[in-house]
Amino acid sequence: MDIRFLGHAAFELSDGSTSVLVDPFLSGNPKAAVAADELNPSTILLTHGHADHIGDTVDIAKRSGAPAVAIVELANELSEDGVEASDPNLGGTVELDWGWVRLVPAWHTSTTPKGTVNTPAGLVINFAGKTIYHLGDTALFSDLQLVAQRDQIDVALVCIGGHYTMDRHDAVTAVELIAPTTVIPCHYNTFPPIETDAEAFKADIESSTGATAVVLEPGETHSA
Ligand code: NI
Ligand code: MN
């Protein structure tokens, strides 16, 4: 299973036939690795409705026919915009042809560009025999360990940029709580307020946790 970092918090998971797209913020993203019209996902998953996460969801979904999965208030807005959307809430698991996704808590705020208030989530994704945890935008909080208590996490996609989320230091503690096999940092260096040192994060992860950190440039792929 391939995990392609598309820039900021956007990732594409693929197994050769199915493609799962998360938080496709590409238009207006100075670090975008691809244009929105290059993607043909099977499903689009959203952590929350901030502009840097909902991104090009409506355009990609309408062109490709891919359904979306998002927390209920956000799913309702997508439905009004003509997107087929599944509408779980926190704690809910959605079964899909290719696996499942569970919405778990994240400590953050969110209003969409259109004004819909929505509660941010993390996403635990089971795909191609692997469990991937996209933390979404979040501060550090101790219940992260409960997420990993239920599902052994193979790959954690962790925000490290600070300012809008936890910074790289709190992200190390988050990784200690989650105990994944592999960590891929995201949500940094896209804009000046979230500039940080990903190589220093990698060094801290590998000296103080059992995880391996993989720093991807936008466009690069990690095979899990
Ligand atoms: Ni956000
Ligand atoms: Mn964000």
PDB file of N, CA and C and ligand atoms in Angstrom, residues 8-9 23 47-48 50-53 108 136-137 164-165 187 191 194, ligand 2:
ATOM      1  N   HIS A   8       0.843  19.704   2.588  1.00  0.00           N
ATOM      2  CA  HIS A   8       0.057  20.155   3.745  1.00  0.00           C
ATOM      3  C   HIS A   8      -0.483  18.945   4.530  1.00  0.00           C
ATOM      4  N   ALA A   9      -1.798  18.708   4.536  1.00  0.00           N
ATOM      5  CA  ALA A   9      -2.331  17.536   5.252  1.00  0.00           C
ATOM      6  C   ALA A   9      -2.978  16.557   4.282  1.00  0.00           C
ATOM      7  N   ASP A  23      -8.256  14.908   2.811  1.00  0.00           N
ATOM      8  CA  ASP A  23      -8.044  16.355   2.944  1.00  0.00           C
ATOM      9  C   ASP A  23      -7.380  16.984   1.710  1.00  0.00           C
ATOM     10  N   THR A  47     -11.028  15.298   7.508  1.00  0.00           N
ATOM     11  CA  THR A  47     -10.883  15.423   8.962  1.00  0.00           C
ATOM     12  C   THR A  47     -11.763  16.538   9.496  1.00  0.00           C
ATOM     13  N   HIS A  48     -11.854  17.655   8.746  1.00  0.00           N
ATOM     14  CA  HIS A  48     -12.694  18.779   9.153  1.00  0.00           C
ATOM     15  C   HIS A  48     -12.841  19.740   7.993  1.00  0.00           C
ATOM     16  N   HIS A  50     -12.129  23.127   7.612  1.00  0.00           N
ATOM     17  CA  HIS A  50     -11.315  24.307   7.315  1.00  0.00           C
ATOM     18  C   HIS A  50     -10.871  24.269   5.852  1.00  0.00           C
ATOM     19  N   ALA A  51     -10.655  25.464   5.286  1.00  0.00           N
ATOM     20  CA  ALA A  51     -10.339  25.568   3.859  1.00  0.00           C
ATOM     21  C   ALA A  51      -9.114  24.748   3.470  1.00  0.00           C
ATOM     22  N   ASP A  52      -8.143  24.634   4.390  1.00  0.00           N
ATOM     23  CA  ASP A  52      -6.916  23.906   4.061  1.00  0.00           C
ATOM     24  C   ASP A  52      -7.078  22.396   4.216  1.00  0.00           C
ATOM     25  N   HIS A  53      -8.338  21.936   4.360  1.00  0.00           N
ATOM     26  CA  HIS A  53      -8.622  20.491   4.441  1.00  0.00           C
ATOM     27  C   HIS A  53      -9.733  20.104   3.472  1.00  0.00           C
ATOM     28  N   HIS A 108      -9.537  20.871  18.304  1.00  0.00           N
ATOM     29  CA  HIS A 108      -9.323  21.916  17.305  1.00  0.00           C
ATOM     30  C   HIS A 108     -10.665  22.626  17.147  1.00  0.00           C
ATOM     31  N   GLY A 136      -5.568  14.547  11.837  1.00  0.00           N
ATOM     32  CA  GLY A 136      -6.248  15.800  11.544  1.00  0.00           C
ATOM     33  C   GLY A 136      -5.471  16.958  12.148  1.00  0.00           C
ATOM     34  N   ASP A 137      -6.164  18.058  12.390  1.00  0.00           N
ATOM     35  CA  ASP A 137      -5.550  19.176  13.115  1.00  0.00           C
ATOM     36  C   ASP A 137      -5.901  18.979  14.583  1.00  0.00           C
ATOM     37  N   TYR A 164      -1.436  26.529  14.489  1.00  0.00           N
ATOM     38  CA  TYR A 164      -2.817  26.086  14.309  1.00  0.00           C
ATOM     39  C   TYR A 164      -3.048  24.699  14.915  1.00  0.00           C
ATOM     40  N   THR A 165      -1.991  24.002  15.220  1.00  0.00           N
ATOM     41  CA  THR A 165      -2.043  22.633  15.775  1.00  0.00           C
ATOM     42  C   THR A 165      -0.916  22.493  16.789  1.00  0.00           C
ATOM     43  N   HIS A 187       1.336  19.038   7.778  1.00  0.00           N
ATOM     44  CA  HIS A 187       0.813  20.321   8.278  1.00  0.00           C
ATOM     45  C   HIS A 187       1.941  21.199   8.826  1.00  0.00           C
ATOM     46  N   PHE A 191       2.870  27.460   5.145  1.00  0.00           N
ATOM     47  CA  PHE A 191       2.748  28.906   5.330  1.00  0.00           C
ATOM     48  C   PHE A 191       3.738  29.310   6.434  1.00  0.00           C
ATOM     49  N   ILE A 194       3.593  28.144  10.236  1.00  0.00           N
ATOM     50  CA  ILE A 194       3.749  26.718  10.590  1.00  0.00           C
ATOM     51  C   ILE A 194       5.077  26.147  10.095  1.00  0.00           C
TER      52      ILE A 194
HETATM   53 MN    MN B   2      -5.309  22.898   9.024  1.00  0.00          MN
END
